[in-house]
């Protein structure tokens, strides 16, 4: 039985760090284990220009505790007013590693997102030309589409047409939650990758709704049926380099989660590595863990893998806080509902 495993330091290819007091509180939770992270730009107001991204990067570095190393990989929030030249300059300088597409209204702080995809065509063409990846929140927002079908419908109605019209555009389907997402990625040889969260490997929609409503399991895209969770687990543990970890760790204070209209987002930064290792162990796939968390992401983004490594050991149940304090109030740490045995030492 394997009870110790050493892997290259992992990265998180989809992370919400927020700003101010919340940034201060959540950044060490990620930097403790992860070398780098793709930083989501859905602040209020959003990170739209190269100048915004440079300023946000400085605030992140200023919030990093002494003695910790961490590299934020900045993104720009795509709007219908995004200037292709500003974006190209921010990429050429090395500052910006991806551009984020939120369909307007799809999720937390997405009102500035794209309504008419024709209006971002010149930006997408520029991105294909310079090799800057597009990270996609893949859900349609049409009121008549059932929330559990929004990812599958997005692939057919939005994503596939965008990709057909923009050859060479590199796309990351973020936080896939369905068999449809897994299969769409599997069908493409070169320009497509997908992130998978820790929580979508663990929960299905029953966890949110059975036995009382569980606001801390509510996130977007919402967890789907068990059969979809099993497909995600199979993809993550397959060794296929097109799938990699993007936690979508999305802190909201308990006040904002536990209310009549609670915010979407699961906060997993604190225990991600224990969560993922537990699930890979259950699948007898610990030999695929390093690929998923440390190798496949850099491979897709054309970045070197981290030089340093981390060691996980298996033992008594891991103790981690049920909440962290944020200055704005407590933030509940994702509870898988079962003990975790793998700890980063
Ligand atoms: C994210 C957030 O809170 O910023 N919420 C979530 O449920 N994942 C936004 C997002 O990535 O959809
Ligand atoms: Zn997110």
CSV table of N, CA and C in Angstrom, one decimal, residues 207-268:
chain,number,residue,atom,x,y,z
A,207,UNK,N,-26.3,16.0,-3.1
A,207,UNK,CA,-25.6,16.6,-1.9
A,207,UNK,C,-26.1,18.0,-1.6
A,208,UNK,N,-26.5,18.7,-2.6
A,208,UNK,CA,-27.0,20.1,-2.4
A,208,UNK,C,-28.4,20.1,-1.8
A,209,UNK,N,-29.2,19.1,-2.2
A,209,UNK,CA,-30.7,19.3,-2.0
A,209,UNK,C,-31.3,18.2,-1.1
A,210,UNK,N,-30.7,17.1,-0.9
A,210,UNK,CA,-31.4,16.0,-0.1
A,210,UNK,C,-31.1,16.2,1.4
A,211,UNK,N,-32.2,16.1,2.1
A,211,UNK,CA,-32.1,16.3,3.6
A,211,UNK,C,-31.9,17.7,4.1
A,212,UNK,N,-32.3,18.6,3.2
A,212,UNK,CA,-32.2,20.1,3.6
A,212,UNK,C,-31.2,20.7,2.7
A,213,UNK,N,-31.4,22.0,2.4
A,213,UNK,CA,-30.6,22.7,1.4
A,213,UNK,C,-29.2,23.0,2.0
A,214,UNK,N,-28.2,22.7,1.2
A,214,UNK,CA,-26.8,22.9,1.7
A,214,UNK,C,-26.1,24.0,0.9
A,215,UNK,N,-26.2,25.2,1.4
A,215,UNK,CA,-25.7,26.4,0.6
A,215,UNK,C,-24.2,26.3,0.3
A,216,UNK,N,-23.4,25.6,1.2
A,216,UNK,CA,-22.0,25.5,0.9
A,216,UNK,C,-21.6,24.6,-0.2
A,217,UNK,N,-22.6,23.8,-0.7
A,217,UNK,CA,-22.4,22.9,-1.8
A,217,UNK,C,-22.9,23.6,-3.1
A,218,UNK,N,-23.4,24.8,-3.0
A,218,UNK,CA,-24.0,25.5,-4.2
A,218,UNK,C,-22.9,26.3,-4.9
A,219,UNK,N,-22.6,26.0,-6.1
A,219,UNK,CA,-21.6,26.7,-6.9
A,219,UNK,C,-22.1,26.7,-8.3
A,220,UNK,N,-21.5,27.4,-9.2
A,220,UNK,CA,-21.8,27.4,-10.6
A,220,UNK,C,-20.5,27.1,-11.4
A,221,UNK,N,-20.6,26.2,-12.4
A,221,UNK,CA,-21.8,25.4,-12.7
A,221,UNK,C,-22.2,24.5,-11.6
A,222,UNK,N,-23.5,24.4,-11.4
A,222,UNK,CA,-24.1,23.6,-10.3
A,222,UNK,C,-23.7,22.1,-10.5
A,223,UNK,N,-23.5,21.4,-9.4
A,223,UNK,CA,-23.2,19.9,-9.6
A,223,UNK,C,-24.3,19.2,-10.2
A,224,UNK,N,-24.0,18.2,-11.0
A,224,UNK,CA,-25.1,17.5,-11.8
A,224,UNK,C,-25.3,16.1,-11.2
A,225,UNK,N,-25.9,15.3,-12.0
A,225,UNK,CA,-26.3,13.9,-11.6
A,225,UNK,C,-25.0,13.1,-11.3
A,226,UNK,N,-25.2,12.0,-10.5
A,226,UNK,CA,-24.0,11.1,-10.2
A,226,UNK,C,-23.3,10.6,-11.4
A,227,UNK,N,-24.1,10.3,-12.5
A,227,UNK,CA,-23.4,9.7,-13.7
A,227,UNK,C,-22.4,10.7,-14.3
A,228,UNK,N,-22.7,12.0,-14.1
A,228,UNK,CA,-21.7,13.0,-14.6
A,228,UNK,C,-20.5,13.1,-13.7
A,229,UNK,N,-20.7,13.1,-12.4
A,229,UNK,CA,-19.6,13.1,-11.5
A,229,UNK,C,-18.6,11.9,-11.8
A,230,UNK,N,-19.2,10.8,-12.1
A,230,UNK,CA,-18.3,9.6,-12.4
A,230,UNK,C,-17.5,9.8,-13.6
A,231,UNK,N,-18.1,10.5,-14.6
A,231,UNK,CA,-17.4,10.8,-15.8
A,231,UNK,C,-16.2,11.8,-15.6
A,232,UNK,N,-16.5,12.7,-14.7
A,232,UNK,CA,-15.4,13.7,-14.3
A,232,UNK,C,-14.2,13.0,-13.6
A,233,UNK,N,-14.6,12.1,-12.7
A,233,UNK,CA,-13.6,11.3,-12.0
A,233,UNK,C,-12.8,10.5,-12.9
A,234,UNK,N,-13.5,9.9,-13.9
A,234,UNK,CA,-12.8,9.0,-14.9
A,234,UNK,C,-11.8,9.9,-15.7
A,235,UNK,N,-12.3,11.1,-16.1
A,235,UNK,CA,-11.4,11.9,-17.0
A,235,UNK,C,-10.2,12.4,-16.2
A,236,UNK,N,-10.4,12.8,-14.9
A,236,UNK,CA,-9.3,13.4,-14.1
A,236,UNK,C,-8.3,12.3,-13.8
A,237,UNK,N,-8.7,11.1,-13.6
A,237,UNK,CA,-7.8,10.1,-13.2
A,237,UNK,C,-7.3,9.3,-14.4
A,238,UNK,N,-7.6,9.7,-15.6
A,238,UNK,CA,-7.3,8.9,-16.9
A,238,UNK,C,-5.9,9.1,-17.3
A,239,UNK,N,-5.2,10.1,-16.8
A,239,UNK,CA,-3.9,10.4,-17.3
A,239,UNK,C,-3.9,11.2,-18.6
A,240,UNK,N,-5.1,11.5,-19.2
A,240,UNK,CA,-5.2,12.3,-20.4
A,240,UNK,C,-4.8,13.7,-20.0
A,241,UNK,N,-3.8,14.3,-20.8
A,241,UNK,CA,-3.2,15.6,-20.4
A,241,UNK,C,-4.1,16.7,-20.7
A,242,UNK,N,-5.2,16.5,-21.3
A,242,UNK,CA,-6.1,17.6,-21.6
A,242,UNK,C,-7.0,18.0,-20.4
A,243,UNK,N,-6.9,17.2,-19.3
A,243,UNK,CA,-7.7,17.6,-18.1
A,243,UNK,C,-6.7,17.9,-17.0
A,244,UNK,N,-7.0,19.1,-16.3
A,244,UNK,CA,-6.1,19.4,-15.2
A,244,UNK,C,-6.9,20.2,-14.1
A,245,UNK,N,-6.3,20.3,-12.9
A,245,UNK,CA,-7.0,20.8,-11.8
A,245,UNK,C,-7.1,22.4,-11.9
A,246,UNK,N,-8.4,22.8,-11.7
A,246,UNK,CA,-8.7,24.2,-11.6
A,246,UNK,C,-9.7,24.2,-10.4
A,247,UNK,N,-9.3,24.7,-9.3
A,247,UNK,CA,-10.2,24.5,-8.1
A,247,UNK,C,-11.5,25.2,-8.2
A,248,UNK,N,-11.5,26.4,-8.8
A,248,UNK,CA,-12.6,27.4,-8.7
A,248,UNK,C,-12.9,27.7,-7.3
A,249,UNK,N,-11.9,27.6,-6.4
A,249,UNK,CA,-12.1,28.0,-5.0
A,249,UNK,C,-12.6,29.4,-5.0
A,250,UNK,N,-13.8,29.6,-4.4
A,250,UNK,CA,-14.5,30.9,-4.6
A,250,UNK,C,-15.1,31.3,-3.2
A,251,UNK,N,-14.3,32.0,-2.5
A,251,UNK,CA,-14.7,32.4,-1.1
A,251,UNK,C,-15.9,33.4,-1.1
A,252,UNK,N,-16.9,33.1,-0.3
A,252,UNK,CA,-17.9,34.0,0.1
A,252,UNK,C,-18.1,33.9,1.6
A,253,UNK,N,-18.4,35.0,2.3
A,253,UNK,CA,-18.6,34.9,3.8
A,253,UNK,C,-19.9,34.0,4.0
A,254,UNK,N,-19.9,33.4,5.2
A,254,UNK,CA,-21.1,32.6,5.6
A,254,UNK,C,-22.4,33.5,5.4
A,255,UNK,N,-22.3,34.7,5.8
A,255,UNK,CA,-23.5,35.6,5.7
A,255,UNK,C,-24.1,35.6,4.3
A,256,UNK,N,-23.1,35.6,3.3
A,256,UNK,CA,-23.5,35.7,1.9
A,256,UNK,C,-23.9,34.4,1.3
A,257,UNK,N,-23.6,33.3,2.0
A,257,UNK,CA,-23.9,32.0,1.5
A,257,UNK,C,-25.3,31.5,2.1
A,258,UNK,N,-25.4,31.8,3.4
A,258,UNK,CA,-26.5,31.2,4.2
A,258,UNK,C,-27.6,32.3,4.3
A,259,UNK,N,-28.3,32.5,3.2
A,259,UNK,CA,-29.4,33.5,3.1
A,259,UNK,C,-30.4,33.1,2.0
A,260,UNK,N,-31.4,33.9,2.0
A,260,UNK,CA,-32.5,33.5,1.0
A,260,UNK,C,-32.1,33.4,-0.4
A,261,UNK,N,-31.1,34.3,-0.8
A,261,UNK,CA,-30.5,34.2,-2.1
A,261,UNK,C,-29.0,34.1,-2.0
A,262,UNK,N,-28.5,33.0,-1.7
A,262,UNK,CA,-27.1,32.8,-1.4
A,262,UNK,C,-26.2,32.8,-2.6
A,263,UNK,N,-25.0,33.2,-2.4
A,263,UNK,CA,-24.0,33.3,-3.4
A,263,UNK,C,-23.5,31.9,-3.9
A,264,UNK,N,-23.1,31.8,-5.1
A,264,UNK,CA,-22.5,30.6,-5.7
A,264,UNK,C,-21.0,30.5,-5.4
A,265,UNK,N,-20.5,29.4,-5.0
A,265,UNK,CA,-19.1,29.2,-4.8
A,265,UNK,C,-18.7,28.3,-3.7
A,266,UNK,N,-17.8,27.4,-3.9
A,266,UNK,CA,-17.3,26.5,-2.8
A,266,UNK,C,-15.9,26.9,-2.5
A,267,UNK,N,-15.5,27.0,-1.3
A,267,UNK,CA,-14.2,27.4,-0.9
A,267,UNK,C,-13.4,26.2,-0.5
A,268,UNK,N,-12.4,25.8,-1.4
A,268,UNK,CA,-11.7,24.6,-1.3
A,268,UNK,C,-10.2,24.8,-1.1
